[in-house]
Structure formats: structure tokens, C-alpha cells
Amino acid sequence: MELMFLEIITALMLYWYPKKEGGFFNHLYLGIWYNNITSYSDVVWVANRCEAIIVTSGLLSIDNRGNLVLFSEENNSKREIVWSTNSSKQAAKPLVQLLDNGNLVLRDEKDDNTTNYLWESFYYPTDSLLPGMKLGWDLRRGLNRRLSSWKSSDDPCHGNFTNGIEFDEELHTYPQLIARNGTAIFYRQGMWDSISSSQNSGYEFVYNDDEVFYIQNNKSMISRIVMRDDGRIEHQDWRENFYSLICPGDQCDSYGFCGANSQCNVTTVTQDYGICYCLKGFKQKNQEQWSEGCERLYSPASCHDEEKEEFREYLGMRVPDTKNSLVSKSNNASECESKCLTNCSCMAYSFTYSESNVIVADTVCVLWFGDLFDIRQLPSGGGGGHTHLKIESRTDPKREEKVKVKSLVMIIVELAFAYC
């Protein structure tokens, strides 16, 4: 069965990508790239990324079960399967289409529902996130859609770097975007500082019982987010002139740069502390080494003594690492605060609710336990510009009324876009 290719200015197209290695073989890959951007570095999806065709030719066809199959072929005789869609559902009349958004889909032409795909490339991203593609979890299928870098600039096989949404479903921790080099975290992004309240940007975060994902829904944009082979996360935009934003962008983007119970701020540098500061109520553990973070100025007050606890507001901060968090349903911010105050181990809380760009199944209360880690001041005008961070304070211990130093609080009111 012949496969037809789309060729429109803003669409993407299938291609055979020749890779030269040692001057002996042309390695062939089945991939997708923007039709009007010809550089190999703008390839956005590769089917056989670790199984290059190194013989004379390849063949793309649909087998008798309705799957799209890529064969290697030598001298028009011996064929070997290199890659397949491997769909569990069989189509009565299989049809393969490359959609305008770059999604390669397999469906049944006899099905009146044209969006009922048996298989789609958007469910299996490589190094690039395109508008309309979901980055995150389909909990019903147990499918984790994340980005993984190329091994090198001319080898699309899996490299060392990955970027995706991580959370513990059993422990009910709050999701966050994590970039890893192998197993080590090198960059973290809070979901609240990666999305926008502006309808023009189209970024959304969806969190419910079935799915947890991050998506750019403005399908009219020619853009992508790509995990580079050197670990850079690049946001590319071709709406007018080419625009590129690179993450990590500064020292504060380095995971845990200032240690626990601290914040990092590249816009306010002091001679004594540099870019690292302890949170209110904490002091630096080691004056020579910020990586050890900060510890409490005072011993905690007695548990459940709510009159000795208060919360202080900070603005424009990235929320702490949610690895030791707990998602709990609350009707309002006061109820969420009360849950933290009545839990002796609670160090922080946040409260958010569904907006046009933050789609959650219900209002969400997030509680933090233990040290607060990887907090930074976000760039001026960037994400979290309207994110309210509160840190409880403690008065002078000589005063009669003492306030227990306990928690960091985040209340989401409105968000502004910045990928870093």
C-alpha cells in the first residue's frame, strides 16, 4: 500500500535521513521534520532511532494486520523488520496519515470518527515536544511520554538526557518537570512556573485521575521544545523571526545549587552571600559551603501550638522540590493551611484551583514535609510573577510573644509564561 506524504508550508513530512559514518554506509532513518526548515537539527521525530537501515534500501508498508512496518531490504530479496507501529487493534481498512500538526497516525478508514487513532507518533516522542503533543502520563495505559536526547548530533539513538513529568502516584506527590543526566537530576521545573495565564501562549498543565501532562495547545504556532544531546532544553519559536530560549539558563537553574531551606537569586548578588540566601528563620549550616544549605535559627515550638505560627509572603518563586510532598483535597486555602498547621511534620503548603491554563480535577492542596529544596527567584516578568510564596516568621526570642518558624506557603493566583 502506497503511503502519501503531506507537503504544506507549516506541516511536517516524512523523510529518509542519511547518516554517514566512516564513509562506508548511508544509515537511513524514517523521520519527520518541518517542511520549510531543512537543517537536520530540526528533525522532530524518528521512528527507528536506534535501528538504522545500513543496507541498500528500505521499504515502508502496511502489513496484513494493518500495522505500519519499516523493512530493510538488500538486493530486492532479503527483508527484515526494523520498526513497526505494533498496534493491538486491527483496522478493517487501514489508513496512514501525516496530520498538519506533525502527528503520524494510523486509523481505520471505515471508522466515522476520524480522531479514533489506532496508533499515533505523538504518543511516542523522541527529543521534541510539538504543539498538541502531550508531555507526561496516561495513567490508564501506564504510558509515560517524555523527551530523550539524541546520542549525538548525527545519531538519533537515546542519549544520556531525559526530560519529563515525575511524581509518585501511590504516595500522592505533586507532579513536576525533571531533567536528568542518566539517573541524576540536573534541572527541575515547577509546573506553576512553566505555564501561562495568557491565552496567546496556549500552555496548559492538566492533572486528574486519568492523565497528568503538560501541553502547548496553540496549534497555529510553529514551535517546539527540544532536549539537545548536550543536555540543553531549547524552546524554539518561528512565529516571526526565529527565537530560542535555553534552559538551564543560569546558576540558580542548577538543581539544589544553594542546598536545603534556601533560595537562589541571580538578580540580587551580595558580597557576603553571593546568590544564595537562607529562608526566613534559617541560618547557613556551613559558612564555607552553600551546598549544605540552611538550618533553623531556633528549635521548633511545641507541636499544635497554632498561635505561635504564622506565614509570610514571598513573590515570584519556584516552588520547592515536590518529592516529599502530599496532594490533599481542600475546599479553600484556609482549609489547606489548617492541614499544615495541625501536622507536626508539615513544613509547607500550597493551594491552587482550576483556571483556563491549570486544569485540575478539583482544588489542590499540596503539603511539604522535611527540608525545602531547590527554591529560586524566577526572572523578572517570568513564570510565577503572580505566584505568592509565604514563609512563616519568628519574632525576636526576647519578646514575650514568640512565633514558631515552620513553613513555606505558596498560593497560586495567576501565572505568567517562561519556560525557564
PDB file of N, CA and C in Angstrom, residues 3 5 46 74 98 106 109 124 154 156-157 178 185 200 273 284 286 290-291 345 366 370 374 382 416:
ATOM      1  N   LEU A   3       2.161   4.984   0.620  1.00  0.00           N
ATOM      2  CA  LEU A   3       1.996   5.993   1.649  1.00  0.00           C
ATOM      3  C   LEU A   3       2.163   7.370   1.026  1.00  0.00           C
ATOM      4  N   PHE A   5       2.544  11.481   1.163  1.00  0.00           N
ATOM      5  CA  PHE A   5       3.191  12.450   2.033  1.00  0.00           C
ATOM      6  C   PHE A   5       2.486  13.796   1.922  1.00  0.00           C
ATOM      7  N   VAL A  46      11.798  10.519  15.083  1.00  0.00           N
ATOM      8  CA  VAL A  46      12.457   9.441  14.340  1.00  0.00           C
ATOM      9  C   VAL A  46      11.848   8.122  14.777  1.00  0.00           C
ATOM     10  N   GLU A  74      17.740  -5.775   1.106  1.00  0.00           N
ATOM     11  CA  GLU A  74      19.047  -5.938   0.477  1.00  0.00           C
ATOM     12  C   GLU A  74      18.907  -6.662  -0.856  1.00  0.00           C
ATOM     13  N   LEU A  98      -0.249  11.741   7.761  1.00  0.00           N
ATOM     14  CA  LEU A  98       0.590  12.700   8.461  1.00  0.00           C
ATOM     15  C   LEU A  98      -0.225  13.974   8.612  1.00  0.00           C
ATOM     16  N   LEU A 106      -2.250   6.231  12.503  1.00  0.00           N
ATOM     17  CA  LEU A 106      -2.796   5.039  11.857  1.00  0.00           C
ATOM     18  C   LEU A 106      -4.234   4.883  12.342  1.00  0.00           C
ATOM     19  N   GLU A 109     -10.082   3.587   8.079  1.00  0.00           N
ATOM     20  CA  GLU A 109     -10.781   4.497   7.168  1.00  0.00           C
ATOM     21  C   GLU A 109     -12.298   4.299   7.240  1.00  0.00           C
ATOM     22  N   TYR A 124       4.614   8.685  21.279  1.00  0.00           N
ATOM     23  CA  TYR A 124       5.971   8.149  21.403  1.00  0.00           C
ATOM     24  C   TYR A 124       6.983   9.214  20.981  1.00  0.00           C
ATOM     25  N   ASP A 154      24.409  13.602  15.132  1.00  0.00           N
ATOM     26  CA  ASP A 154      24.090  12.815  13.942  1.00  0.00           C
ATOM     27  C   ASP A 154      23.685  11.379  14.267  1.00  0.00           C
ATOM     28  N   PRO A 156      20.471   9.609  16.234  1.00  0.00           N
ATOM     29  CA  PRO A 156      19.209   9.831  16.952  1.00  0.00           C
ATOM     30  C   PRO A 156      18.891   8.822  18.039  1.00  0.00           C
ATOM     31  N   CYS A 157      19.758   7.825  18.259  1.00  0.00           N
ATOM     32  CA  CYS A 157      19.504   6.858  19.326  1.00  0.00           C
ATOM     33  C   CYS A 157      19.491   7.570  20.678  1.00  0.00           C
ATOM     34  N   ILE A 178      11.158  17.212  35.455  1.00  0.00           N
ATOM     35  CA  ILE A 178      12.511  16.868  35.885  1.00  0.00           C
ATOM     36  C   ILE A 178      13.370  16.543  34.664  1.00  0.00           C
ATOM     37  N   ILE A 185      19.425  14.160  38.712  1.00  0.00           N
ATOM     38  CA  ILE A 185      18.671  15.359  38.366  1.00  0.00           C
ATOM     39  C   ILE A 185      19.642  16.520  38.178  1.00  0.00           C
ATOM     40  N   ASN A 200      -2.689  33.586  24.569  1.00  0.00           N
ATOM     41  CA  ASN A 200      -1.873  33.620  23.354  1.00  0.00           C
ATOM     42  C   ASN A 200      -0.797  32.544  23.360  1.00  0.00           C
ATOM     43  N   TYR A 273      26.991  36.750  50.670  1.00  0.00           N
ATOM     44  CA  TYR A 273      26.288  35.505  50.385  1.00  0.00           C
ATOM     45  C   TYR A 273      26.263  35.108  48.908  1.00  0.00           C
ATOM     46  N   GLN A 284      22.726  29.669  57.710  1.00  0.00           N
ATOM     47  CA  GLN A 284      23.599  28.818  56.908  1.00  0.00           C
ATOM     48  C   GLN A 284      24.318  27.802  57.792  1.00  0.00           C
ATOM     49  N   ASN A 286      27.036  25.801  56.950  1.00  0.00           N
ATOM     50  CA  ASN A 286      28.485  25.867  56.779  1.00  0.00           C
ATOM     51  C   ASN A 286      28.821  27.140  56.010  1.00  0.00           C
ATOM     52  N   TRP A 290      27.786  26.361  50.565  1.00  0.00           N
ATOM     53  CA  TRP A 290      26.343  26.541  50.463  1.00  0.00           C
ATOM     54  C   TRP A 290      25.606  25.236  50.162  1.00  0.00           C
ATOM     55  N   SER A 291      26.292  24.262  49.607  1.00  0.00           N
ATOM     56  CA  SER A 291      25.614  23.018  49.229  1.00  0.00           C
ATOM     57  C   SER A 291      25.010  22.307  50.437  1.00  0.00           C
ATOM     58  N   SER A 345       4.757  17.483  61.175  1.00  0.00           N
ATOM     59  CA  SER A 345       5.833  17.268  60.215  1.00  0.00           C
ATOM     60  C   SER A 345       5.738  18.180  58.996  1.00  0.00           C
ATOM     61  N   VAL A 366      -1.328  21.143  48.436  1.00  0.00           N
ATOM     62  CA  VAL A 366      -0.071  20.405  48.452  1.00  0.00           C
ATOM     63  C   VAL A 366       0.659  20.716  49.745  1.00  0.00           C
ATOM     64  N   GLY A 370       9.669  17.817  55.652  1.00  0.00           N
ATOM     65  CA  GLY A 370      11.128  17.787  55.640  1.00  0.00           C
ATOM     66  C   GLY A 370      11.713  19.068  55.071  1.00  0.00           C
ATOM     67  N   ASP A 374      15.621  23.326  46.523  1.00  0.00           N
ATOM     68  CA  ASP A 374      15.664  23.813  45.138  1.00  0.00           C
ATOM     69  C   ASP A 374      14.646  24.927  44.884  1.00  0.00           C
ATOM     70  N   GLY A 382       8.922  36.741  34.459  1.00  0.00           N
ATOM     71  CA  GLY A 382       8.818  35.360  34.023  1.00  0.00           C
ATOM     72  C   GLY A 382       7.759  34.611  34.787  1.00  0.00           C
ATOM     73  N   ALA A 416       2.384  33.624  34.772  1.00  0.00           N
ATOM     74  CA  ALA A 416       2.900  34.248  33.551  1.00  0.00           C
ATOM     75  C   ALA A 416       3.928  33.313  32.955  1.00  0.00           C
TER      76      ALA A 416
END
